[in-house]
PDB file of N, CA, C and O in Angstrom:
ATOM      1  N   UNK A   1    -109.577   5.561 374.620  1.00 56.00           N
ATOM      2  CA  UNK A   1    -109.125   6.652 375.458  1.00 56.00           C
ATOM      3  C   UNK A   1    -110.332   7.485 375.892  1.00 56.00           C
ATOM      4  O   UNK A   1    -111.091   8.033 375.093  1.00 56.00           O
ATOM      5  N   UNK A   2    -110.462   7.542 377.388  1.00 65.00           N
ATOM      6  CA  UNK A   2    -111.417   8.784 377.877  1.00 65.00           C
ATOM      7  C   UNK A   2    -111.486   9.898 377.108  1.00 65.00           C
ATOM      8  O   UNK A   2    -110.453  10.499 376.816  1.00 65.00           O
ATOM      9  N   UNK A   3    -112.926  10.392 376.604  1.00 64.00           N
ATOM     10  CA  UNK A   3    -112.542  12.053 376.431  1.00 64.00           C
ATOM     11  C   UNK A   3    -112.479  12.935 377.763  1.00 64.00           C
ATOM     12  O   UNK A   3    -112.931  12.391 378.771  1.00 64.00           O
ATOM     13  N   UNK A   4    -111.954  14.277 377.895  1.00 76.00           N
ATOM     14  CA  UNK A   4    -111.735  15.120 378.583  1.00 76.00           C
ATOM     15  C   UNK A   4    -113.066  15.781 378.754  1.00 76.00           C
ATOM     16  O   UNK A   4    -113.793  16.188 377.848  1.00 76.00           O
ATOM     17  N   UNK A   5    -113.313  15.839 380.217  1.00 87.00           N
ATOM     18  CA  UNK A   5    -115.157  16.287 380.183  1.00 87.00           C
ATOM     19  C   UNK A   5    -114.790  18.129 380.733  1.00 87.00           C
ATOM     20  O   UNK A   5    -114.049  18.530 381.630  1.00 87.00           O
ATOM     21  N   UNK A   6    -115.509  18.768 379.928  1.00 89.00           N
ATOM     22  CA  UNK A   6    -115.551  20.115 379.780  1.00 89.00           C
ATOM     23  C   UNK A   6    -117.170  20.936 379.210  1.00 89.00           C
ATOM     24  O   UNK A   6    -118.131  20.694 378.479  1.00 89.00           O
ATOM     25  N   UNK A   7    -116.769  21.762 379.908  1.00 93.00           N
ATOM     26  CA  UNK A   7    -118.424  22.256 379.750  1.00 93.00           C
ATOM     27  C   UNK A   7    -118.030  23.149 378.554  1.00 93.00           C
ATOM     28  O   UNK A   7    -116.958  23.525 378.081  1.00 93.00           O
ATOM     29  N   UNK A   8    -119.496  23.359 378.222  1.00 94.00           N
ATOM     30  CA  UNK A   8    -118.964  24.639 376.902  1.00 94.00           C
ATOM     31  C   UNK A   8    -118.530  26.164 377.534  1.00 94.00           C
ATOM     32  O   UNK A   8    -117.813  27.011 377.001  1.00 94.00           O
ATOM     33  N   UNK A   9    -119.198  26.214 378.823  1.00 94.00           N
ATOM     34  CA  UNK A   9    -119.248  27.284 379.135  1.00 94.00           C
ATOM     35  C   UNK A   9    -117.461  27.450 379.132  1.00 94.00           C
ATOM     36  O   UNK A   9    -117.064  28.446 378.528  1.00 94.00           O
ATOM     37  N   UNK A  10    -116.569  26.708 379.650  1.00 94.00           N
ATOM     38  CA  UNK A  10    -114.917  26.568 380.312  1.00 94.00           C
ATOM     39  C   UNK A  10    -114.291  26.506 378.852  1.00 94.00           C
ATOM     40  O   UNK A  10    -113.135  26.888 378.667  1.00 94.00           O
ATOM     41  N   UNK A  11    -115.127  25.989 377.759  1.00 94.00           N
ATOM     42  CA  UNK A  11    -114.244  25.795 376.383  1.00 94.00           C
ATOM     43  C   UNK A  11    -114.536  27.353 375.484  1.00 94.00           C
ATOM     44  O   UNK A  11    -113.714  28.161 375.050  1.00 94.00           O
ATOM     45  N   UNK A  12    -115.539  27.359 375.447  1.00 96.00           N
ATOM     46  CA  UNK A  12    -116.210  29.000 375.097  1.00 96.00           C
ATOM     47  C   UNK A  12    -115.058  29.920 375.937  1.00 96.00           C
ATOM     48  O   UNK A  12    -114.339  30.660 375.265  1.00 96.00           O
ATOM     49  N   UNK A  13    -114.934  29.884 377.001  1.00 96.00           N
ATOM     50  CA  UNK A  13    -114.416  31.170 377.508  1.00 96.00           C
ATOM     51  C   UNK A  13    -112.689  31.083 377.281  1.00 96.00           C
ATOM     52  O   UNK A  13    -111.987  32.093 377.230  1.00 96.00           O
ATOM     53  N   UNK A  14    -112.204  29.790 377.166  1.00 96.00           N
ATOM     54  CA  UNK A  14    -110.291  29.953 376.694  1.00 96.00           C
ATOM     55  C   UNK A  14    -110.465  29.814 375.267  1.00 96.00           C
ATOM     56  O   UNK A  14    -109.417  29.473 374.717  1.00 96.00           O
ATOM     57  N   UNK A  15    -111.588  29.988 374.376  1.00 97.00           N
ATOM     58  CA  UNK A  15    -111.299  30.124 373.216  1.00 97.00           C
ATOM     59  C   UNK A  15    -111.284  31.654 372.663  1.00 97.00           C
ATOM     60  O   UNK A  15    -110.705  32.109 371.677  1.00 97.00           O
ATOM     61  N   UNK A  16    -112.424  32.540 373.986  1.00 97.00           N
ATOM     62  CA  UNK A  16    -112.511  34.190 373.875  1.00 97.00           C
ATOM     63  C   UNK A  16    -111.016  34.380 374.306  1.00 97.00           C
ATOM     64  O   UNK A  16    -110.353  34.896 373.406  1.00 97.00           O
ATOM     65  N   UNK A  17    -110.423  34.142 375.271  1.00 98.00           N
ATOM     66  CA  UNK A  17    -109.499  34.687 375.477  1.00 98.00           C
ATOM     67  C   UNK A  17    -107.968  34.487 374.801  1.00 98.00           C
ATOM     68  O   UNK A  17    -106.878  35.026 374.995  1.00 98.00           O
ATOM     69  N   UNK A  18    -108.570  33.189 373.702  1.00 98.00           N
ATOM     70  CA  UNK A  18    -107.263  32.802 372.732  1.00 98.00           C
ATOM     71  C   UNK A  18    -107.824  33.933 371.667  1.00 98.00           C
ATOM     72  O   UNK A  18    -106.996  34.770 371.308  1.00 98.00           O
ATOM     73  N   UNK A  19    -109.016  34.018 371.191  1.00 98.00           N
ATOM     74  CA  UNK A  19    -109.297  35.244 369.953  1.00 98.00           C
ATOM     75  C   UNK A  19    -108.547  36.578 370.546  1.00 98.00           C
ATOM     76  O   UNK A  19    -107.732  37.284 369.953  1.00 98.00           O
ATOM     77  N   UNK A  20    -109.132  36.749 372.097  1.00 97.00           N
ATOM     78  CA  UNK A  20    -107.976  38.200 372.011  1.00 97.00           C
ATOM     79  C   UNK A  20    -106.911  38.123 371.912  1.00 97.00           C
ATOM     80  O   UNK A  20    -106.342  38.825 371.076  1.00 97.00           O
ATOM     81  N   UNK A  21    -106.260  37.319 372.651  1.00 98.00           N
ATOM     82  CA  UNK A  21    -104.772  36.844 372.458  1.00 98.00           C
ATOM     83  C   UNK A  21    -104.400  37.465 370.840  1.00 98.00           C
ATOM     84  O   UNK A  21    -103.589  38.363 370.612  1.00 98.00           O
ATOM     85  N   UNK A  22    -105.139  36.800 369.918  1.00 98.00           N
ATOM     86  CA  UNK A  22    -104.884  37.020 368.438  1.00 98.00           C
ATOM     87  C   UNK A  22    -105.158  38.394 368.113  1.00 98.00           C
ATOM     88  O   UNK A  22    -104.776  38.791 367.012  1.00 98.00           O
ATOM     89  N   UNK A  23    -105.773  39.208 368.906  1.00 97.00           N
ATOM     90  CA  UNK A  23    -106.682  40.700 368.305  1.00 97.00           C
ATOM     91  C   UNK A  23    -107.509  40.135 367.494  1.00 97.00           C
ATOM     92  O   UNK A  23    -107.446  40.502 366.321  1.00 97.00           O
ATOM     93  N   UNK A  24    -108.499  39.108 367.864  1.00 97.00           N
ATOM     94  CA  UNK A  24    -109.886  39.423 366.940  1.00 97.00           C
ATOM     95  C   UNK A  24    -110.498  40.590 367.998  1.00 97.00           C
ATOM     96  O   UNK A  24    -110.144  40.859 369.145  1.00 97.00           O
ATOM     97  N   UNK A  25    -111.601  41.196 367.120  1.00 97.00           N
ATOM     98  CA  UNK A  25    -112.352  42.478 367.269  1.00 97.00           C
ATOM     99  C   UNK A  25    -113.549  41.664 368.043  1.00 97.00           C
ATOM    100  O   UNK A  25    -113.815  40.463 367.999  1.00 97.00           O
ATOM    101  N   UNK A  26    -114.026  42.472 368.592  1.00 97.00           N
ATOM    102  CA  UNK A  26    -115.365  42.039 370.014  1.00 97.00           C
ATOM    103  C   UNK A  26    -116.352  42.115 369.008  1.00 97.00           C
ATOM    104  O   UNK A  26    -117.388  41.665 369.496  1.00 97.00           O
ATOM    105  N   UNK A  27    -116.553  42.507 367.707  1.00 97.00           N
ATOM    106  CA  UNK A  27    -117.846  42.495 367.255  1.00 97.00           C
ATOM    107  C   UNK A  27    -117.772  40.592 366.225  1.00 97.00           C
ATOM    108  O   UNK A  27    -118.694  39.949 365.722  1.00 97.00           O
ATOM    109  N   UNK A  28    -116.315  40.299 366.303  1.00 97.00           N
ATOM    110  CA  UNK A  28    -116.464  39.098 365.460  1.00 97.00           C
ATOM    111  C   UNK A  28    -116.194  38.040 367.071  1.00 97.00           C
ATOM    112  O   UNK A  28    -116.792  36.966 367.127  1.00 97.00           O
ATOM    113  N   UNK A  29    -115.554  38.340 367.911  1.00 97.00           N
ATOM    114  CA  UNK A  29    -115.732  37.062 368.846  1.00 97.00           C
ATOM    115  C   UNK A  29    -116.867  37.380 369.579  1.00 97.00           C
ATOM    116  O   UNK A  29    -116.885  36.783 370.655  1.00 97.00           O
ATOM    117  N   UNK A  30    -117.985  38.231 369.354  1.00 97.00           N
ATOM    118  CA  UNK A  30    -119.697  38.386 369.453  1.00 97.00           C
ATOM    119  C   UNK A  30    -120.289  37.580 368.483  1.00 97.00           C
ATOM    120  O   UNK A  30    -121.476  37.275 368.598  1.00 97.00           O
ATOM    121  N   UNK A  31    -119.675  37.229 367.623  1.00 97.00           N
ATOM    122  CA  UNK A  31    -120.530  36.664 366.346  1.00 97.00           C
ATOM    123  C   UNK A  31    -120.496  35.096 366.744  1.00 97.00           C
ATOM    124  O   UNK A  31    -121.303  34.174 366.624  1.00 97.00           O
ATOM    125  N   UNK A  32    -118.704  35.266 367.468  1.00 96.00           N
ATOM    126  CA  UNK A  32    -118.865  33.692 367.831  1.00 96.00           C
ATOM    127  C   UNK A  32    -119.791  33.127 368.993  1.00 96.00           C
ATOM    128  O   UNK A  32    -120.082  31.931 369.026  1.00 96.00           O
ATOM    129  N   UNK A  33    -120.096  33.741 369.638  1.00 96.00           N
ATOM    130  CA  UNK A  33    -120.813  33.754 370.928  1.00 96.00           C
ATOM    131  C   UNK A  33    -122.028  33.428 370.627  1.00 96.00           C
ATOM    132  O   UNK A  33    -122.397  32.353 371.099  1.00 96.00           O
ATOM    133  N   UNK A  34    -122.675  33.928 370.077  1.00 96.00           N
ATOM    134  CA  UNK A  34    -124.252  34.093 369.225  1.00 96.00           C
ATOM    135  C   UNK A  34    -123.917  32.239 368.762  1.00 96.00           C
ATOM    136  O   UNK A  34    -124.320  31.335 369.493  1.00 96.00           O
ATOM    137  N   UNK A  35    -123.251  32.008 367.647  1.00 94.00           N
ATOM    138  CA  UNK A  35    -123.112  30.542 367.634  1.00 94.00           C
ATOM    139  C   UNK A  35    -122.941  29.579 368.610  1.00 94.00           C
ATOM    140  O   UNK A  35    -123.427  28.454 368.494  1.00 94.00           O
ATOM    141  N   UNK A  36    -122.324  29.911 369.507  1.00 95.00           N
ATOM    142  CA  UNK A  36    -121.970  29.075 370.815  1.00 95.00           C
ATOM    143  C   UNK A  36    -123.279  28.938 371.851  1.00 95.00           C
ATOM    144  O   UNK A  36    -123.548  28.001 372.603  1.00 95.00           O
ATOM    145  N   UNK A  37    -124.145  30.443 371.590  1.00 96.00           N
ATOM    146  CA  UNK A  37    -125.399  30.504 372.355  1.00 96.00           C
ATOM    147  C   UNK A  37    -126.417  29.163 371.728  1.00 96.00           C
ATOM    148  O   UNK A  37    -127.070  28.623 372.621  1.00 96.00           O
ATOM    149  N   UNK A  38    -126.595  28.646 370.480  1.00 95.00           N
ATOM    150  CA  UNK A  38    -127.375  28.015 369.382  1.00 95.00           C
ATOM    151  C   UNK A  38    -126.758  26.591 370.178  1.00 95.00           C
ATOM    152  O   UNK A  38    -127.468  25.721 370.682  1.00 95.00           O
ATOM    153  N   UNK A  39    -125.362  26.599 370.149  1.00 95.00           N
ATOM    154  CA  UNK A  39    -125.242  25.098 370.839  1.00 95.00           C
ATOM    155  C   UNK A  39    -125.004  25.096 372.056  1.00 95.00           C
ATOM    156  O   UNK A  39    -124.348  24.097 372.352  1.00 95.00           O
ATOM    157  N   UNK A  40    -125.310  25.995 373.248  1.00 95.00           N
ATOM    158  CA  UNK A  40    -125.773  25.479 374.605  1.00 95.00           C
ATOM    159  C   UNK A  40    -127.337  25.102 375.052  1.00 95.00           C
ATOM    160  O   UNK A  40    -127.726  24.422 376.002  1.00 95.00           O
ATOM    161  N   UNK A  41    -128.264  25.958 373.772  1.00 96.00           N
ATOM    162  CA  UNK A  41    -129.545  25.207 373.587  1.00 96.00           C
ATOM    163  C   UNK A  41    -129.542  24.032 373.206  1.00 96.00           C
ATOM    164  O   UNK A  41    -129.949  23.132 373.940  1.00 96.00           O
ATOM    165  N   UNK A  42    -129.108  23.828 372.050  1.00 95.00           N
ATOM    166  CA  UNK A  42    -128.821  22.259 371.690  1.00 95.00           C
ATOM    167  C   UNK A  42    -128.369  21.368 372.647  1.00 95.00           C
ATOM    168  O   UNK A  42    -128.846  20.233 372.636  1.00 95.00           O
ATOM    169  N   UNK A  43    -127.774  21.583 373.240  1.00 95.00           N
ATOM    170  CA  UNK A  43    -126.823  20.908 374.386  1.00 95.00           C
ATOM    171  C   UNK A  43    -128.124  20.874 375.622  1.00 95.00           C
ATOM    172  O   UNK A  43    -128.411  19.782 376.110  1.00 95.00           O
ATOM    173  N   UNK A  44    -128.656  21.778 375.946  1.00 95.00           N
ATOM    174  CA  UNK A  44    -129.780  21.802 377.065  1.00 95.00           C
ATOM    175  C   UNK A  44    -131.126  20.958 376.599  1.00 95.00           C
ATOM    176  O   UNK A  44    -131.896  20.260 377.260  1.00 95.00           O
ATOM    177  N   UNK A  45    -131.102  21.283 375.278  1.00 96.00           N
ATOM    178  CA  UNK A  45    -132.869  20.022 374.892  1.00 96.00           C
ATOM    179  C   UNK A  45    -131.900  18.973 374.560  1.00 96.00           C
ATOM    180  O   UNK A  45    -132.692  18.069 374.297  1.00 96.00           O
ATOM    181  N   UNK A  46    -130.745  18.470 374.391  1.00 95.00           N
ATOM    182  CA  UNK A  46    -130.712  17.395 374.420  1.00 95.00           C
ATOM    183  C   UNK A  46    -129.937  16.591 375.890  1.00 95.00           C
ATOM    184  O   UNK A  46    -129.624  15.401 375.855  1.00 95.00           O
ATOM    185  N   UNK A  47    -129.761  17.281 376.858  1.00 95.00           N
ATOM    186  CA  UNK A  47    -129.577  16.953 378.339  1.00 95.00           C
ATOM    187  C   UNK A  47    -127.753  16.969 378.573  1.00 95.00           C
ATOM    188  O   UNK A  47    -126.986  16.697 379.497  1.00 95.00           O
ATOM    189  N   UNK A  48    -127.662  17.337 377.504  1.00 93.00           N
ATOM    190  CA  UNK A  48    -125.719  17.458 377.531  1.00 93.00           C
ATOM    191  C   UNK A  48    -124.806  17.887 378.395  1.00 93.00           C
ATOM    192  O   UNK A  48    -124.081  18.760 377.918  1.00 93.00           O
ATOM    193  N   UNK A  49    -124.631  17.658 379.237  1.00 92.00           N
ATOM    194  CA  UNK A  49    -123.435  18.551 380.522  1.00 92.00           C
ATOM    195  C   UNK A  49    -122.234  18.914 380.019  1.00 92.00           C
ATOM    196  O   UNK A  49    -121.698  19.880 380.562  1.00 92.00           O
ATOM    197  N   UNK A  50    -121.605  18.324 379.011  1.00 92.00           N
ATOM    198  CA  UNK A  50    -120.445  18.377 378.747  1.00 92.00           C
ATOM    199  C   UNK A  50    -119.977  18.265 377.300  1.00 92.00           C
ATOM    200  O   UNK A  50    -120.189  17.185 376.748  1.00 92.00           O
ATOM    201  N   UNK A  51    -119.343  19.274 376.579  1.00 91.00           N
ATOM    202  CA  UNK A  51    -119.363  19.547 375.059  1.00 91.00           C
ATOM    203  C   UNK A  51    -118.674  17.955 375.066  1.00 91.00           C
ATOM    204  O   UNK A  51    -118.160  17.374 376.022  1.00 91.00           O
ATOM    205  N   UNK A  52    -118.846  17.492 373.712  1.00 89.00           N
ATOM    206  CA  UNK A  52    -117.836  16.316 373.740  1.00 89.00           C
ATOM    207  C   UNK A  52    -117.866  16.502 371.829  1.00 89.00           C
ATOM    208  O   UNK A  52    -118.742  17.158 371.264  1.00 89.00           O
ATOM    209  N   UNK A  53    -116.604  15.696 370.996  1.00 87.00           N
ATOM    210  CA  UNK A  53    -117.004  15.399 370.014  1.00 87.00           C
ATOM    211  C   UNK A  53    -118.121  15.048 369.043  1.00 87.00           C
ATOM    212  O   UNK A  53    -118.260  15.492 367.904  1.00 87.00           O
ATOM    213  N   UNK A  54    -118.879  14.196 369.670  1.00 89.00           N
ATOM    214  CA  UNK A  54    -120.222  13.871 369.187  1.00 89.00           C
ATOM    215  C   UNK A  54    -121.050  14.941 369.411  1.00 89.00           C
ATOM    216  O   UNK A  54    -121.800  14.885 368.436  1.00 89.00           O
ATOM    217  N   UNK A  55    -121.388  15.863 370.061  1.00 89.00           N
ATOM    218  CA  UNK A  55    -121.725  16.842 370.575  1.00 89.00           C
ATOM    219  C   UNK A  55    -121.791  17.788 368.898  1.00 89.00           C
ATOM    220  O   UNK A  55    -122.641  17.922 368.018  1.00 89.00           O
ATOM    221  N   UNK A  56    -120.774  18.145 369.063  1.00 88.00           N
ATOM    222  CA  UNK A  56    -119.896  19.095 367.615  1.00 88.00           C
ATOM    223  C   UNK A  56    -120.694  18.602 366.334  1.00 88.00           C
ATOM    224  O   UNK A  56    -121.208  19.352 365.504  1.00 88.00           O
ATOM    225  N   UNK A  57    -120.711  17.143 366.312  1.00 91.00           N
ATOM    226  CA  UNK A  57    -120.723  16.799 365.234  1.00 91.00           C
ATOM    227  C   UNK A  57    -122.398  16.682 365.180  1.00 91.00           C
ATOM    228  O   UNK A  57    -122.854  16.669 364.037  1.00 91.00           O
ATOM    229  N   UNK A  58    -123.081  16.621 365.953  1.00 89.00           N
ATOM    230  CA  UNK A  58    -124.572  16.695 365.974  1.00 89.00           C
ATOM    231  C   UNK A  58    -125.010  17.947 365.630  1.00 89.00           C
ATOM    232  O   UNK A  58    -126.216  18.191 365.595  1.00 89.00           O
TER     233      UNK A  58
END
């Protein structure tokens, strides 16, 4: 089965807006962001367009 091609930037941003959905606080879906920042570098030195499983797991 194809995976679904999605950037981090489009998966990052319906996952902020599922944390508010929940009332997480902006200083903990900041914390997540800061992590998400660590793997769009990762994703850029290693030429990645598109988060995928293997991605995650690297």
């Amino acid at each position: 089965m194809k995976e679904k091609q999605i950037t981090l930037e489009m998966l990052t941003a319906d996952v902020v807006k599922y944390l508010q959905k929940l009332s997480y606080s902006h200083s903990r879906i900041n914390q997540y962001r800061s992590a998400w920042q660590r793997i769009a570098v990762f994703m850029r030195d290693t030429d990645q367009q598109y988060y995928t499983a293997t991605v995650g797991e690297a």
